[in-house]
């Protein structure tokens, strides 16, 4: 499975905070995938047709949000130890809802799932498709969060924290630009 901007964001968040926060973020992405799989099963081609006209503005909005997150992530690279933080600390709930909302900005997922649902042979199995899509996404996102947490533990010093934040910000920015 490819790692996109959301995966990099989850890995970076997990590296900078904790596995618990990263896992919650991963479950936000998996929940969005599950929602889109459900929409694809219920609405299929009709939903894909409704989303097509707004796909470009949603893609631009997602790219803008990702670029903003890249800037905020890069800023953390230059924060001195003990420096007061102006933003609220990351919590599992905040990570879950933020990644859920950001992942829902990508309508290509529902179009992709609709194509899969419409292309399968035979009737039935819609519930299994939704469950399978959610579980596959959840396992992948949790693996990414675990990897990010491991990297965060290995790079706990100031230089490692700075490098992790800058690399994460650069990759998020590149993927956001690629999204456009």
Short mmCIF file of C-alpha atoms in Angstrom, two decimals:
data_model
loop_
_atom_site.label_atom_id
_atom_site.label_comp_id
_atom_site.label_asym_id
_atom_site.label_seq_id
_atom_site.Cartn_x
_atom_site.Cartn_y
_atom_site.Cartn_z
CA UNK A 1 0.00 0.00 0.00
CA UNK A 2 1.37 3.42 -0.86
CA UNK A 3 2.01 5.99 1.83
CA UNK A 4 0.37 9.29 0.96
CA UNK A 5 0.21 12.62 2.73
CA UNK A 6 -2.12 11.30 5.43
CA UNK A 7 0.23 8.37 6.15
CA UNK A 8 3.20 10.71 6.46
CA UNK A 9 1.16 12.98 8.71
CA UNK A 10 0.22 10.04 10.94
CA UNK A 11 3.82 8.78 11.10
CA UNK A 12 5.14 12.25 11.89
CA UNK A 13 2.49 12.87 14.52
CA UNK A 14 3.21 9.52 16.13
CA UNK A 15 6.97 10.22 16.08
CA UNK A 16 6.55 13.65 17.70
CA UNK A 17 3.90 12.73 20.27
CA UNK A 18 3.02 9.14 21.16
CA UNK A 19 1.80 5.89 19.71
CA UNK A 20 -1.57 6.53 21.33
CA UNK A 21 -2.02 9.84 19.49
CA UNK A 22 -0.70 8.35 16.23
CA UNK A 23 -2.98 5.32 16.51
CA UNK A 24 -5.99 7.57 17.09
CA UNK A 25 -5.04 9.56 14.00
CA UNK A 26 -4.73 6.32 12.04
CA UNK A 27 -8.17 5.24 13.17
CA UNK A 28 -9.51 8.60 11.96
CA UNK A 29 -8.20 7.80 8.47
CA UNK A 30 -9.59 4.26 8.67
CA UNK A 31 -12.98 5.60 9.76
CA UNK A 32 -13.03 7.91 6.72
CA UNK A 33 -12.19 4.96 4.47
CA UNK A 34 -14.99 2.96 6.09
CA UNK A 35 -17.44 5.82 5.58
CA UNK A 36 -16.45 6.14 1.93
CA UNK A 37 -16.73 2.37 1.43
CA UNK A 38 -20.24 2.47 2.92
CA UNK A 39 -21.20 5.39 0.67
CA UNK A 40 -19.85 3.48 -2.35
CA UNK A 41 -21.85 0.36 -1.47
CA UNK A 42 -25.06 2.29 -0.81
CA UNK A 43 -24.82 4.88 -3.57
CA UNK A 44 -22.34 3.49 -6.08
CA UNK A 45 -22.18 5.34 -9.38
CA UNK A 46 -24.77 7.94 -8.33
CA UNK A 47 -22.57 9.15 -5.48
CA UNK A 48 -19.48 9.17 -7.70
CA UNK A 49 -21.40 11.32 -10.20
CA UNK A 50 -22.46 13.77 -7.49
CA UNK A 51 -18.93 14.12 -6.16
CA UNK A 52 -17.24 14.58 -9.54
CA UNK A 53 -18.19 18.29 -9.93
CA UNK A 54 -16.77 19.21 -6.51
CA UNK A 55 -13.72 16.96 -6.62
CA UNK A 56 -11.35 19.71 -7.78
CA UNK A 57 -12.33 22.28 -5.10
CA UNK A 58 -12.09 19.59 -2.43
CA UNK A 59 -8.66 18.56 -3.72
CA UNK A 60 -7.53 22.22 -3.55
CA UNK A 61 -8.89 22.52 0.00
CA UNK A 62 -7.09 19.34 1.06
CA UNK A 63 -3.84 20.59 -0.50
CA UNK A 64 -4.17 23.94 1.29
CA UNK A 65 -4.76 22.23 4.64
CA UNK A 66 -1.80 19.90 4.06
CA UNK A 67 0.48 22.82 3.14
CA UNK A 68 -0.61 24.61 6.32
CA UNK A 69 0.17 21.49 8.34
CA UNK A 70 3.58 21.24 6.63
CA UNK A 71 4.37 24.82 7.69
CA UNK A 72 3.25 24.17 11.27
CA UNK A 73 5.28 20.96 11.37
CA UNK A 74 8.39 22.74 10.06
CA UNK A 75 7.97 25.43 12.74
CA UNK A 76 8.16 22.78 15.45
CA UNK A 77 11.61 21.80 14.16
CA UNK A 78 13.03 25.11 15.35
CA UNK A 79 11.32 25.22 18.74
CA UNK A 80 13.76 25.20 21.60
CA UNK A 81 13.36 22.63 24.39
CA UNK A 82 11.00 23.90 27.04
CA UNK A 83 9.74 26.71 24.80
CA UNK A 84 6.12 27.50 25.45
CA UNK A 85 3.75 26.10 22.87
CA UNK A 86 1.06 28.37 21.54
CA UNK A 87 -1.00 25.55 20.03
CA UNK A 88 -2.98 23.01 21.99
CA UNK A 89 -1.14 19.76 22.71
CA UNK A 90 -2.04 16.77 20.57
CA UNK A 91 -4.58 14.45 22.14
CA UNK A 92 -5.99 11.20 20.75
CA UNK A 93 -9.43 12.77 20.23
CA UNK A 94 -8.01 15.84 18.49
CA UNK A 95 -5.80 13.62 16.29
CA UNK A 96 -8.73 11.31 15.42
CA UNK A 97 -11.13 14.10 14.46
CA UNK A 98 -8.50 16.12 12.61
CA UNK A 99 -7.32 13.22 10.45
CA UNK A 100 -10.91 12.04 9.93
CA UNK A 101 -11.88 15.48 8.60
CA UNK A 102 -8.76 15.81 6.46
CA UNK A 103 -9.19 12.32 4.98
CA UNK A 104 -12.85 13.04 4.19
CA UNK A 105 -11.66 15.96 2.04
CA UNK A 106 -10.38 13.42 -0.50
CA UNK A 107 -13.41 12.43 -2.61
CA UNK A 108 -11.29 10.27 -4.91
CA UNK A 109 -11.56 7.50 -2.31
CA UNK A 110 -15.34 7.15 -2.70
CA UNK A 111 -14.99 7.19 -6.50
CA UNK A 112 -12.34 4.46 -6.27
CA UNK A 113 -14.49 2.37 -3.92
CA UNK A 114 -17.55 2.88 -6.14
CA UNK A 115 -15.59 1.55 -9.11
CA UNK A 116 -14.56 -1.50 -7.07
CA UNK A 117 -18.13 -2.13 -5.90
CA UNK A 118 -19.59 -1.71 -9.38
CA UNK A 119 -16.90 -3.91 -10.92
CA UNK A 120 -17.40 -6.90 -8.66
CA UNK A 121 -19.43 -9.81 -9.93
CA UNK A 122 -22.59 -11.02 -8.26
CA UNK A 123 -24.86 -9.48 -5.68
CA UNK A 124 -24.38 -9.15 -1.95
CA UNK A 125 -21.20 -8.79 0.00
CA UNK A 126 -21.58 -5.04 0.47
CA UNK A 127 -21.29 -5.25 4.24
CA UNK A 128 -18.19 -7.44 3.89
CA UNK A 129 -16.67 -4.91 1.51
CA UNK A 130 -17.19 -2.08 4.01
CA UNK A 131 -15.81 -4.16 6.90
CA UNK A 132 -12.87 -5.31 4.79
CA UNK A 133 -12.05 -1.78 3.61
CA UNK A 134 -12.16 -0.48 7.18
CA UNK A 135 -10.06 -3.32 8.62
CA UNK A 136 -7.48 -3.13 5.82
CA UNK A 137 -7.17 0.62 6.29
CA UNK A 138 -7.04 0.35 10.09
CA UNK A 139 -4.29 -2.26 10.03
CA UNK A 140 -2.22 -0.22 7.56
CA UNK A 141 -2.71 3.07 9.45
CA UNK A 142 -1.80 1.43 12.77
CA UNK A 143 1.34 -0.03 11.18
CA UNK A 144 2.28 3.47 9.98
CA UNK A 145 1.61 4.91 13.45
CA UNK A 146 3.73 2.18 15.03
CA UNK A 147 6.56 2.87 12.60
CA UNK A 148 6.35 6.58 13.33
CA UNK A 149 6.43 5.93 17.05
CA UNK A 150 9.48 3.70 16.67
CA UNK A 151 11.27 6.37 14.63
CA UNK A 152 10.32 8.94 17.27
CA UNK A 153 11.86 6.79 20.00
CA UNK A 154 15.08 6.39 18.00
CA UNK A 155 15.33 10.11 17.29
CA UNK A 156 14.53 11.56 20.70
CA UNK A 157 17.33 14.12 20.80
CA UNK A 158 16.97 17.71 19.64
CA UNK A 159 18.72 17.07 16.32
CA UNK A 160 16.62 13.96 15.67
CA UNK A 161 13.42 15.81 16.54
CA UNK A 162 14.38 18.65 14.20
CA UNK A 163 15.26 16.28 11.34
CA UNK A 164 12.06 14.29 11.80
CA UNK A 165 9.92 17.44 11.77
CA UNK A 166 11.66 18.91 8.71
CA UNK A 167 11.53 15.69 6.69
CA UNK A 168 7.89 15.17 7.64
CA UNK A 169 7.02 18.76 6.67
CA UNK A 170 8.85 18.46 3.34
CA UNK A 171 7.16 15.18 2.41
CA UNK A 172 3.72 16.52 3.39
CA UNK A 173 4.31 19.66 1.28
CA UNK A 174 5.49 17.62 -1.72
CA UNK A 175 2.50 15.30 -1.50
CA UNK A 176 0.14 18.28 -1.14
CA UNK A 177 1.59 19.86 -4.29
CA UNK A 178 1.36 16.48 -6.06
CA UNK A 179 -2.33 16.35 -5.05
CA UNK A 180 -2.91 19.44 -7.17
#
